[in-house]
CSV table of C-alpha atoms and ligand atoms in Angstrom, one decimal:
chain,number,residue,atom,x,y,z
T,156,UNK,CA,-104.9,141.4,-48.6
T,157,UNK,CA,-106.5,138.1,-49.9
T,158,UNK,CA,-110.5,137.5,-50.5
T,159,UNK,CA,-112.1,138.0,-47.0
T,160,UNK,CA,-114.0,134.8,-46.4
T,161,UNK,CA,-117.9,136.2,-46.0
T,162,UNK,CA,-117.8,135.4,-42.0
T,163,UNK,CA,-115.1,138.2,-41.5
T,164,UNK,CA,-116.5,140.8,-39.4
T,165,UNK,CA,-114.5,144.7,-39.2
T,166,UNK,CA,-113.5,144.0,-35.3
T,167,UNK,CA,-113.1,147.5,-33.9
T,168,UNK,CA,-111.5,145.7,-30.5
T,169,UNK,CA,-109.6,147.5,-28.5
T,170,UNK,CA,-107.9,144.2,-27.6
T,171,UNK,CA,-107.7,141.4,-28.0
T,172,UNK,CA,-107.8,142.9,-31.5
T,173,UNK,CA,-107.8,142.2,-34.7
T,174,UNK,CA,-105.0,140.0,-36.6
T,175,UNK,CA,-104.2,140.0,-40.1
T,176,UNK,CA,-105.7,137.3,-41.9
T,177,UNK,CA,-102.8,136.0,-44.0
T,178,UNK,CA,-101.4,135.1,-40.4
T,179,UNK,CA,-104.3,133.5,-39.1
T,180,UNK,CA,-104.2,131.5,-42.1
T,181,UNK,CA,-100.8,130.6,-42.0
T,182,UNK,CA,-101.2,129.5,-37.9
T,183,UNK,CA,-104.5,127.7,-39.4
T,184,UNK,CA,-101.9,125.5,-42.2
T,185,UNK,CA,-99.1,124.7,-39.7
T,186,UNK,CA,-102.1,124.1,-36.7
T,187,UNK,CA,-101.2,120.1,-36.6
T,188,UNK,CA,-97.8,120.0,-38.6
T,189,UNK,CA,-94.9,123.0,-38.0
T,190,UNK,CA,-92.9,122.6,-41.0
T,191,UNK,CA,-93.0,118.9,-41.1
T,192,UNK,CA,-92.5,118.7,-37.2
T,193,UNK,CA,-95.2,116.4,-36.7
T,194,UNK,CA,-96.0,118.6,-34.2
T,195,UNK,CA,-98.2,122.1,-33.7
T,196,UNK,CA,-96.7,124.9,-31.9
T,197,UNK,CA,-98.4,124.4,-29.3
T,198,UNK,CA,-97.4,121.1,-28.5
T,199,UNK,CA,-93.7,121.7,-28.3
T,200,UNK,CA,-91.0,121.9,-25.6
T,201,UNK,CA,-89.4,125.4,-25.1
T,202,UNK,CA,-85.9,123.7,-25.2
T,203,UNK,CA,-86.1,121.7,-28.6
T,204,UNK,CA,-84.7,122.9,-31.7
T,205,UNK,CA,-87.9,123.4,-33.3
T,206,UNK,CA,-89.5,126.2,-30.9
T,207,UNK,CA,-85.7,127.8,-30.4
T,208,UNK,CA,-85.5,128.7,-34.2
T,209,UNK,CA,-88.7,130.2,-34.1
T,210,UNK,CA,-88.8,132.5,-30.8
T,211,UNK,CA,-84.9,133.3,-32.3
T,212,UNK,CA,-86.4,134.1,-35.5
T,213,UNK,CA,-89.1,136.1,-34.0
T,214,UNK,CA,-86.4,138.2,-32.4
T,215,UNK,CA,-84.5,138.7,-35.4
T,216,UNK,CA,-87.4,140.1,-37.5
T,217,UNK,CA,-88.8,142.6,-34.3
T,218,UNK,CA,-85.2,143.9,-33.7
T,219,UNK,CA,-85.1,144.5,-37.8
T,220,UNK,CA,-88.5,146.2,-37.8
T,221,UNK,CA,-88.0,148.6,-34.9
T,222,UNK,CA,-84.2,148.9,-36.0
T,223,UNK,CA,-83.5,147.9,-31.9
T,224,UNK,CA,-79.5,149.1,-31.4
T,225,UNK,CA,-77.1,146.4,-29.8
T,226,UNK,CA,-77.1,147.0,-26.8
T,227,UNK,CA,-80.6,146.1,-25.8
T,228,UNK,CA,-82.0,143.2,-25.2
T,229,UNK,CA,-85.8,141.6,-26.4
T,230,UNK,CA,-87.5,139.9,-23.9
T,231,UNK,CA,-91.0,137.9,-24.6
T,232,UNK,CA,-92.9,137.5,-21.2
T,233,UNK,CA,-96.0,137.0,-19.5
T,234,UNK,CA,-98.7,138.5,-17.2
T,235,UNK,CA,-99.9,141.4,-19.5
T,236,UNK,CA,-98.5,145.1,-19.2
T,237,UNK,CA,-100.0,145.3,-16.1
T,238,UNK,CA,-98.0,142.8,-14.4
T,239,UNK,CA,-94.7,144.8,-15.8
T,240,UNK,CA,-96.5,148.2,-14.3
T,241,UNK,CA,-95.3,146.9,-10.9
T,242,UNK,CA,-92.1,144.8,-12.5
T,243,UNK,CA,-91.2,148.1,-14.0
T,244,UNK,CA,-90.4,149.5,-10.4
T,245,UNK,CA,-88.8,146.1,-9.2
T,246,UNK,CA,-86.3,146.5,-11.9
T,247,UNK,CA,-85.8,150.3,-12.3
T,248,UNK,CA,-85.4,151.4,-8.9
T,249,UNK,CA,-81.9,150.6,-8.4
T,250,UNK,CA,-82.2,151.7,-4.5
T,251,UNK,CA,-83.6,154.7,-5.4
T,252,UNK,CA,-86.8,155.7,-4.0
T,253,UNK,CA,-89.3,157.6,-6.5
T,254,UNK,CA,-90.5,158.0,-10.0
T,255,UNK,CA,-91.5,160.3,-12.5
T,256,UNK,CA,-94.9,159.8,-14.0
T,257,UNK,CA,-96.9,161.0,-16.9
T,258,UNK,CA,-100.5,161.3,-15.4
T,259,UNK,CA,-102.8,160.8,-19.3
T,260,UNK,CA,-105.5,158.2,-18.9
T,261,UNK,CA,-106.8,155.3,-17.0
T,262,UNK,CA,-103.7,153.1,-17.9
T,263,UNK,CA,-101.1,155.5,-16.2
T,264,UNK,CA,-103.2,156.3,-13.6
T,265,UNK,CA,-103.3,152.3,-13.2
T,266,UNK,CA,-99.7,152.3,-13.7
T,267,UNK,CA,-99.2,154.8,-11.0
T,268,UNK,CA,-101.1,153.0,-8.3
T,269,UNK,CA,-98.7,149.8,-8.9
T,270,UNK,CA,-95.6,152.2,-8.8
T,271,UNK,CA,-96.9,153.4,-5.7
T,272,UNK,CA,-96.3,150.1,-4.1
T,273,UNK,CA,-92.9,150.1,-4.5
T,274,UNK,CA,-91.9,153.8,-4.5
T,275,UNK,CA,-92.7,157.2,-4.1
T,276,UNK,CA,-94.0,158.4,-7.1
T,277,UNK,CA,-94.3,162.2,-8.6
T,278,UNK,CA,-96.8,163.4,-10.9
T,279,UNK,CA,-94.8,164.9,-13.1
T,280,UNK,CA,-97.5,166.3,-15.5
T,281,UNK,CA,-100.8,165.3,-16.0
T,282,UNK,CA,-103.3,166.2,-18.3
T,283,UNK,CA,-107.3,165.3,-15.1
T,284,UNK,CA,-107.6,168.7,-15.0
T,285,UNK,CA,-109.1,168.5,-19.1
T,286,UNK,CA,-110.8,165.3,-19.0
T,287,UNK,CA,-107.5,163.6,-20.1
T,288,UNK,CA,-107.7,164.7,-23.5
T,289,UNK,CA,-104.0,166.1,-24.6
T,290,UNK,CA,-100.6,164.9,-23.8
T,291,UNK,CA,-99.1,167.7,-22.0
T,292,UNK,CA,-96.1,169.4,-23.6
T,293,UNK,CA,-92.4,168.4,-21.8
T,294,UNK,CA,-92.2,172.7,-21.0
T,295,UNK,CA,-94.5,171.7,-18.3
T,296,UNK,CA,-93.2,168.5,-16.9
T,297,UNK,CA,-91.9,169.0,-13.5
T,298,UNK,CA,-88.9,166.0,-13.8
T,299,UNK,CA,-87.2,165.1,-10.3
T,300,UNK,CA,-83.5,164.5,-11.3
T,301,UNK,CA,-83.6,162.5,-8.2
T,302,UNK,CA,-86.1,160.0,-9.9
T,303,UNK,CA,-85.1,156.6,-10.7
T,304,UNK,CA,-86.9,156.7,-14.1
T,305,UNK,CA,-89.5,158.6,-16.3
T,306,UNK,CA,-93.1,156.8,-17.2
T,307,UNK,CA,-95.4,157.6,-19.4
T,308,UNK,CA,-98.6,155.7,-21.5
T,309,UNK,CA,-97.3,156.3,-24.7
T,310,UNK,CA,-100.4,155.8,-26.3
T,311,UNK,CA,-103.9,156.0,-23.8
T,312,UNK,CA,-106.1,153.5,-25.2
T,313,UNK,CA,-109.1,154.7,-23.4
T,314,UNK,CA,-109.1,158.3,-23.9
T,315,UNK,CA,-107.2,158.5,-27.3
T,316,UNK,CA,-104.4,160.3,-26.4
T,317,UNK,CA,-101.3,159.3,-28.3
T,318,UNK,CA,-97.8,161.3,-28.1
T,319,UNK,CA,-96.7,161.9,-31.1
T,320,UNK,CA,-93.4,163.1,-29.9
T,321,UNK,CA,-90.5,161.5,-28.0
T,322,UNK,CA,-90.0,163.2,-24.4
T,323,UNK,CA,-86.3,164.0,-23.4
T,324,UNK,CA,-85.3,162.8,-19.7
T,325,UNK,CA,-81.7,163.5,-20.1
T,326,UNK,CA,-79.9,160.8,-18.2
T,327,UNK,CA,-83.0,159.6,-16.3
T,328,UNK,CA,-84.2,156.2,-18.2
T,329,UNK,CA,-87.2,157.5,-20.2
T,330,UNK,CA,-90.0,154.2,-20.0
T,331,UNK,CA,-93.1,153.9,-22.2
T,332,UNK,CA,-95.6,151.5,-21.9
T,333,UNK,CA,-96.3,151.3,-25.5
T,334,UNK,CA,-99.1,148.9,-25.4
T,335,UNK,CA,-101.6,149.8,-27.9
T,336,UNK,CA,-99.3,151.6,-30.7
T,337,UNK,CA,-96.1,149.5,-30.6
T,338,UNK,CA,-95.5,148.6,-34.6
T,339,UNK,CA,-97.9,151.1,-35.4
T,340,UNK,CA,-95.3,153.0,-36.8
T,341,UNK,CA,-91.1,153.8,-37.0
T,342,UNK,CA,-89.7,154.4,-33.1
T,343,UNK,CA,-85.8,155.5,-32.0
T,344,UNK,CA,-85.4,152.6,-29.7
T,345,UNK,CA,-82.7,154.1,-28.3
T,346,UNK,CA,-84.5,157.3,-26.7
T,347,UNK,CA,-85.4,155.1,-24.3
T,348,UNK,CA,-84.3,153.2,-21.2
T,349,UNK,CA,-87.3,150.7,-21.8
T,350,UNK,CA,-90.4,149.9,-23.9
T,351,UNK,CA,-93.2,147.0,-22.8
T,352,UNK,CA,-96.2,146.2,-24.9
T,353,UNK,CA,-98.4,143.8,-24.0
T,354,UNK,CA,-98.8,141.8,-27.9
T,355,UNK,CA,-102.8,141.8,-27.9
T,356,UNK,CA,-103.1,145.1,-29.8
T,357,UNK,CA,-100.5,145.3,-32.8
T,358,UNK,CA,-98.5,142.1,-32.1
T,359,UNK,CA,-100.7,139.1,-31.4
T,360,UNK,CA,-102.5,136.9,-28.6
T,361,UNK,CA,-103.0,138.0,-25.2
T,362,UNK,CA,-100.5,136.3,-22.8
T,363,UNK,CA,-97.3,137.7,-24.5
T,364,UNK,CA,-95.3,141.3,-23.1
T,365,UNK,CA,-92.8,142.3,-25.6
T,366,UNK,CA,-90.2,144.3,-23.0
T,367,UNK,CA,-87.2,146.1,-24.8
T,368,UNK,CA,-84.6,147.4,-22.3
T,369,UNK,CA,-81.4,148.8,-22.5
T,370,UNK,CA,-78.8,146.4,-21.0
T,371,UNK,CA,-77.0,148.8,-18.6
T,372,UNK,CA,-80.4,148.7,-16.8
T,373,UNK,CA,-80.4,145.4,-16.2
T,374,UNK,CA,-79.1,143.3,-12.6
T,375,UNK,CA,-80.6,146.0,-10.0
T,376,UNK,CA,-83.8,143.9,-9.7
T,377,UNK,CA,-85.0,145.1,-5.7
T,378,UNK,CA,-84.7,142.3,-3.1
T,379,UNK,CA,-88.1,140.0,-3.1
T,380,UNK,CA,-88.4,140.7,-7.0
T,381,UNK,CA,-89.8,137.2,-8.7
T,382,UNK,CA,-87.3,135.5,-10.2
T,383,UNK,CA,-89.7,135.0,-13.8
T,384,UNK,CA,-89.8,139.0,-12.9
T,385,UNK,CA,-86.5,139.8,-13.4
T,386,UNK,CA,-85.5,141.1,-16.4
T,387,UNK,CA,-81.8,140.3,-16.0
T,388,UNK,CA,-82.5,136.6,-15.0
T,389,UNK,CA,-84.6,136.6,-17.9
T,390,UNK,CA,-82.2,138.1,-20.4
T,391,UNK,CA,-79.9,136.0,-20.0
T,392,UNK,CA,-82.0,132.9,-20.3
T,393,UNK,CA,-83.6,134.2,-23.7
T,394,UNK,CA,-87.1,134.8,-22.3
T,395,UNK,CA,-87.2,131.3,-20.8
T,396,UNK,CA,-86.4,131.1,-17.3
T,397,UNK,CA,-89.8,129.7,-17.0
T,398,UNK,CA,-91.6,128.4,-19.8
T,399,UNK,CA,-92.6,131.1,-22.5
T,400,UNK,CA,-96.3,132.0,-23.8
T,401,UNK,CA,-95.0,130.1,-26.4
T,402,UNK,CA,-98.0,129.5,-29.2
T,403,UNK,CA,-98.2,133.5,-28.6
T,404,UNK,CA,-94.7,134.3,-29.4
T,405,UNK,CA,-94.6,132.2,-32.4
T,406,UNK,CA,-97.7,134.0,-33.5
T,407,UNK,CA,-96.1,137.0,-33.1
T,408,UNK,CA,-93.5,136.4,-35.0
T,409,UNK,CA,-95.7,135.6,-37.7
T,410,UNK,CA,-96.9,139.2,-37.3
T,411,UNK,CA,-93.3,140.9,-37.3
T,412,UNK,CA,-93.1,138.4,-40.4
T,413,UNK,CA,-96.0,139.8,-42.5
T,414,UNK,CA,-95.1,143.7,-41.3
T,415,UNK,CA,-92.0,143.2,-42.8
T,416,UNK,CA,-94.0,141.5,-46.2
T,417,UNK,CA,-95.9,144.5,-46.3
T,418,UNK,CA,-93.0,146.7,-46.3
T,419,UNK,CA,-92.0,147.4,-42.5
T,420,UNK,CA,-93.3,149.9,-39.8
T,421,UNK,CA,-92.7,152.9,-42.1
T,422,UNK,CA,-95.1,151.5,-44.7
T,423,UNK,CA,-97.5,150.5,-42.4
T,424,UNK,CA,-97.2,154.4,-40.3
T,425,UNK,CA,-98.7,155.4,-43.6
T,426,UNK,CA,-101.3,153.3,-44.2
T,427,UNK,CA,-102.3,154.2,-40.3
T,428,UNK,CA,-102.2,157.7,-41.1
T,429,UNK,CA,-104.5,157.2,-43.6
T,430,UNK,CA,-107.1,155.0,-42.3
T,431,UNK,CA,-106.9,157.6,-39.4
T,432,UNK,CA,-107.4,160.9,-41.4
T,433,UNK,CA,-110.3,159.4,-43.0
T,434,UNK,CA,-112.3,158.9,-39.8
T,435,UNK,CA,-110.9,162.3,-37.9
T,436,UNK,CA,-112.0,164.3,-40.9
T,437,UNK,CA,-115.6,162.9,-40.9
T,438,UNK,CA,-116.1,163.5,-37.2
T,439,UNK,CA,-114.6,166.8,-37.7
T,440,UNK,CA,-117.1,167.8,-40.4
T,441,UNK,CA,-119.9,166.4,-38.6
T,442,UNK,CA,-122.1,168.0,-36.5
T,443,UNK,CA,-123.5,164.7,-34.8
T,444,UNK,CA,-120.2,162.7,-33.7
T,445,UNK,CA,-117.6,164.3,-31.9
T,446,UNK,CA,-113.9,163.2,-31.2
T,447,UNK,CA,-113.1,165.5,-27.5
T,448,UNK,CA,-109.0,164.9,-28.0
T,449,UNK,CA,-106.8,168.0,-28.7
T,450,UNK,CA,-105.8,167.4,-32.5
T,451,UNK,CA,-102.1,167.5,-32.3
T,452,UNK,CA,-102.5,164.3,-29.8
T,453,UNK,CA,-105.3,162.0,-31.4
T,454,UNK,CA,-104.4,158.6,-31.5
T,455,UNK,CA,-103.8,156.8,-34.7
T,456,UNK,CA,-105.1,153.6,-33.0
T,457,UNK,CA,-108.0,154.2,-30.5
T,458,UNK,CA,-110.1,156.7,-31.9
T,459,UNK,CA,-112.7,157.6,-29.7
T,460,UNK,CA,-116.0,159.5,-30.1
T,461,UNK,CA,-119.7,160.5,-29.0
T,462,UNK,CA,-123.2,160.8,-30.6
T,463,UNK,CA,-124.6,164.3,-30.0
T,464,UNK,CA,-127.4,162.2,-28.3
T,465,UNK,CA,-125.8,159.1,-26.1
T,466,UNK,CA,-130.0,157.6,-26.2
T,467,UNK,CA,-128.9,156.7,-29.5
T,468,UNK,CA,-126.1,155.1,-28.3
T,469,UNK,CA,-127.5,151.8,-28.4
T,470,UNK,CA,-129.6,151.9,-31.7
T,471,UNK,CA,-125.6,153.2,-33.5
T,472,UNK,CA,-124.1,149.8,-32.1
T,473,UNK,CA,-127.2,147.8,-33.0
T,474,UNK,CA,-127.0,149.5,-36.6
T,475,UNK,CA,-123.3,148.8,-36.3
T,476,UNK,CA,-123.3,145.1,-35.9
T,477,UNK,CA,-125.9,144.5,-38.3
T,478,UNK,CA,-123.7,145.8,-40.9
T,479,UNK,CA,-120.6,143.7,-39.8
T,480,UNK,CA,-118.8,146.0,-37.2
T,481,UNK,CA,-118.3,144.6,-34.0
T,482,UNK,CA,-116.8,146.8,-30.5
T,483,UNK,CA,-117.8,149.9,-31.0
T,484,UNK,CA,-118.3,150.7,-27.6
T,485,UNK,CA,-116.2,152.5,-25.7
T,486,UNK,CA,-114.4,151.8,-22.6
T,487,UNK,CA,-117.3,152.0,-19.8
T,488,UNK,CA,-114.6,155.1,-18.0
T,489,UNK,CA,-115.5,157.5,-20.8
T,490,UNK,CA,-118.6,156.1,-22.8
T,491,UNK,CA,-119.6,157.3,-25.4
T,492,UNK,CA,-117.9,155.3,-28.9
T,493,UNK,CA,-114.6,153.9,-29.3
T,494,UNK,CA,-112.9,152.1,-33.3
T,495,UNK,CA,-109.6,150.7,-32.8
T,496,UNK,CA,-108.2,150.8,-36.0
T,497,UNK,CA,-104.9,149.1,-35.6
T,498,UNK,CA,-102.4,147.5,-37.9
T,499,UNK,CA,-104.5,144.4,-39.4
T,500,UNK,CA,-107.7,146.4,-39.7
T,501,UNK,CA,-108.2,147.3,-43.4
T,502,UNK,CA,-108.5,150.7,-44.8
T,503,UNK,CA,-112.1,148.9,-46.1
T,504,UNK,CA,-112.9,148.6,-42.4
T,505,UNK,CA,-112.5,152.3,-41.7
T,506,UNK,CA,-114.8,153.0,-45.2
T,507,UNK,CA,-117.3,151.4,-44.2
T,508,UNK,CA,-117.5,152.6,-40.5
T,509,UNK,CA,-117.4,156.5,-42.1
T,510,UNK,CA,-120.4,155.5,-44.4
T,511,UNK,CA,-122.5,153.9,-42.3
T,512,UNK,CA,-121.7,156.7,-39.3
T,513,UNK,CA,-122.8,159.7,-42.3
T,514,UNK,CA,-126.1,157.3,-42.8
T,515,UNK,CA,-127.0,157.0,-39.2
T,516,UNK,CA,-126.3,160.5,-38.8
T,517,UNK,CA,-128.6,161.9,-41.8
T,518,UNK,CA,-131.5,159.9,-40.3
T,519,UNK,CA,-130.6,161.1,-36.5
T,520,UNK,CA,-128.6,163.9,-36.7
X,730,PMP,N1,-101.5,149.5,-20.9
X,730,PMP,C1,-102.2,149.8,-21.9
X,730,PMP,C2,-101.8,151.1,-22.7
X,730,PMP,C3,-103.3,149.1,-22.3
X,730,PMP,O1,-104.0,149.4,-23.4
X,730,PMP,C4,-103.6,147.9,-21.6
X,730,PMP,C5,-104.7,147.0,-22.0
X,730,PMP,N2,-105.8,147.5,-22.7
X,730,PMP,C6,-102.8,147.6,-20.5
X,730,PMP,C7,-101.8,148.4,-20.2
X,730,PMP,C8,-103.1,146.4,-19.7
X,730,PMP,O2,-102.8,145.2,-20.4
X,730,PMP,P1,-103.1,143.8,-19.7
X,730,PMP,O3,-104.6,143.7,-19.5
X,730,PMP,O4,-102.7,142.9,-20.8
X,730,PMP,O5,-102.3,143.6,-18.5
C-alpha cells in the first residue's frame, strides 16, 4: 500500500465499502482521459471499442482469479443482489415448482420472501431457532430432490455467519448468493450451478451484480421474465442487452486488476485470515466485547460484536470516529457493533480498531 493521504479514514462499511486506494487513484488519473481516449469512462458508449476492451478485460482477469471453468458464463448486471433474489427463480425454475433454501440471516430470509413469489419454497435448514448465529451442518438439511435448485447466503452480512464449507446438492444446482465474501478468498466455481454478488463489498461500486452461472442452466427463463432479466438473453449479448453499469464494471475491473497485483485470491484469503484472527482473538479474551457466532462459522468479512453495556454504545462509536474509524454500527436487526473488514481494508485498520477497543474497555470494562 502507498502513503495514506491524512484524510483517509479506516471505513468499517458494510457496503458500500471500502476500495483500495491504488484503484481509486488510478480511476482519479484516467477520470477525464482513458488511455488517451479523450474521454472518461463514464462518458463512453457501451458499443465502441474503447469500453469493449475494458468490460472484456475485466472478464478475463475475474475468470483468472476465481479459476471460472469453460463452461460458464460472467455476466455484469444491474439492480443489486436483491433484484437477482427474485431473477434467480425466474431463471432456475425450469417449470418446476419449489426451492430449497438455507434459512441464516436477514438476507436469505429476504431472499426467501422473493423466492416465494415465484415458487414454493422449503426451508431446508435454518439456523432462527439460535439467533442465527451458526451455519447449520449439511447432516441436517432436509433437500427436496424435487427442488429446482439449492440457495443459500453464503456469507450473512448481518449476523456474521460465513460457510466455510461448500454444501453438496448432488445434481440439484447448488446457488450462493455470495455478496459480501466473493474474492475474499479461493472458490471451486464449479460446485456450483450459480454465484451472484452484488460488487459493493469486495468488488466495487454499487450498481454492478457479478452473476456466474453454469451454461447448461441457461434458456429456461419462466414466461413474463424481463428481458434485461434473463440471463440467457444476457449471455449472449455479453452483459449488454441493455446498457451496462458501465463506470462500475470498469472499476471493477480495476479491482480484479490490483487482486491479481497483490498476488490473487489465495494471497489475499491469507491476509483476511489474519486481519480476522487478530480481532476474534481480542474479543475472545475480553470480558467487555463479545462476538455471539459459533466459532467454526465467523465470518472473515463482517465481524460483528457487543459491549457488555449497550448504554455505552454510543460513547464507543463517538470514541470511534474521533480516532478515524467510521461504521461501526451494526445493522439496526441485531445492534450491538459490526467492522467489516474486507479486502481493501488494511491489516493497520484492524490494529487500530483492537487498540482503541482494549482502551475503551480498560476505562469501561
Ligand atoms: N445479499 C447480501 C449477502 C448482502 O449483504 C446484501 C447487501 N448488503 C444484499 C444481498 C442486497 O444487496 P443490494 O442492496 O445491492 O440489492
Amino acid at each position: 500500500m502507498g502513503s495514506r493521504p491524512t484524510t483517509r479514514i479506516f471505513n468499517f462499511s458494510a457496503g458500500p465499502a471500502v476500495l483500495p486506494e491504488e484503484v481509486l487513484a488510478q480511476a482519479a488519473s484516467e477520470m477525464l482521459d482513458w488511455h488517451g481516449s479523450g474521454m472518461s469512462v463514464m462518458e463512453m458508449s457501451h458499443r465502441g471499442k474503447e469500453f469493449i476492451g475494458i468490460a472484456a478485460q475485466a472478464e478475463k482477469d475475474l475468470r483468472e482469479l476465481l479459476k471460472v471453468p469453460a463452461n460458464y458464463k460472467v455476466l455484469f448486471l444491474q439492480g443489486g443482489a436483491r433484484l437477482h433474489f427474485a431473477a434467480v427463480p425466474m431463471n432456475l425454475l425450469g417449470g418446476k415448482k419449489a426451492a430449497d433454501y438455507i434459512y441464516t440471516g436477514e438476507w436469505s430470509k429476504l431472499a426467501i420472501k422473493e423466492a416465494n413469489r415465484f415458487c414454493e419454497v422449503n426451508v431446508a435448514a435454518s439456523s432462527e431457532g439460535k439467533n442465527f448465529t451458526f451455519a447449520p451442518e449439511q447432516s441436517t438439511w432436509q433437500l427436496d430432490p424435487k427442488s429446482a435448485y439449492v440457495h443459500y447466503v453464503s456469507n450473512e452480512t448481518i449476523g456474521g455467519v460465513e460457510f466455510n464449507w461448500i454444501p453438496d446438492t448432488g445434481k440439484v444446482p447448488l446457488v450462493a448468493d455470495a455478496s459480501s465474501h466473493f474474492l475474499s478468498r479461493p472458490l471451486d466455481v464449479s460446485k456450483f450451478g450459480l454465484i451472484y454478488a452484488g460488487a459493493q463489498k469486495n468488488a466495487g461500486p454499487a450498481g454492478l451484480v457479478i452473476v456466474i452461472v453454469r451454461e447448461d442452466l441457461l434458456g429456461r427463463a419462466m414466461q413474463g421474465t424481463p428481458t434485461v432479466l434473463d440471463y440467457k438473453v444476457q449471455a449472449e449479448a455479453d452483459s449488454m442487452s441493455n446498457t451496462p453499469a458501465s463506470y462500475a464494471w470498469y472499476i471493477a475491473g480495476l479491482v480484479f486488476q490490483w487482486l491479481k497485483k497483490e498476488g490473487g485470491l489465495a494471497a489475499i484469503e491469507k491476509r483476511n485470515i489474519a486481519k480476522a484472527k487478530l480481532l476474534y482473538d481480542f474479543l475472545d479474551a475480553s470480558s467487555f466485547f463479545k462476538n455471539h457466532v459459533r466459532k467454526s462459522d465467523r465470518s472473515r468479512m463482517n465481524i460483528p460484536f457487543t459491549l457488555a453495556d449497550p448504554k455505552l454504545d454510543a460513547e464507543f462509536l463517538k470514541g470511534a470516529e474521533a480516532r478515524g474509524m467510521v461504521q461501526l454500527k451494526g445493522h439496526r436487526a441485531v445492534g450491538g457493533m459490526r467492522a467489516s473488514i474486507y479486502n481493501a481494508m488494511p491489516i493497520e485498520g484492524v490494529k487500530r480498531l483492537v487498540e482503541y477497543m482494549r482502551e475503551f474497555e480498560a476505562k469501561r470494562g
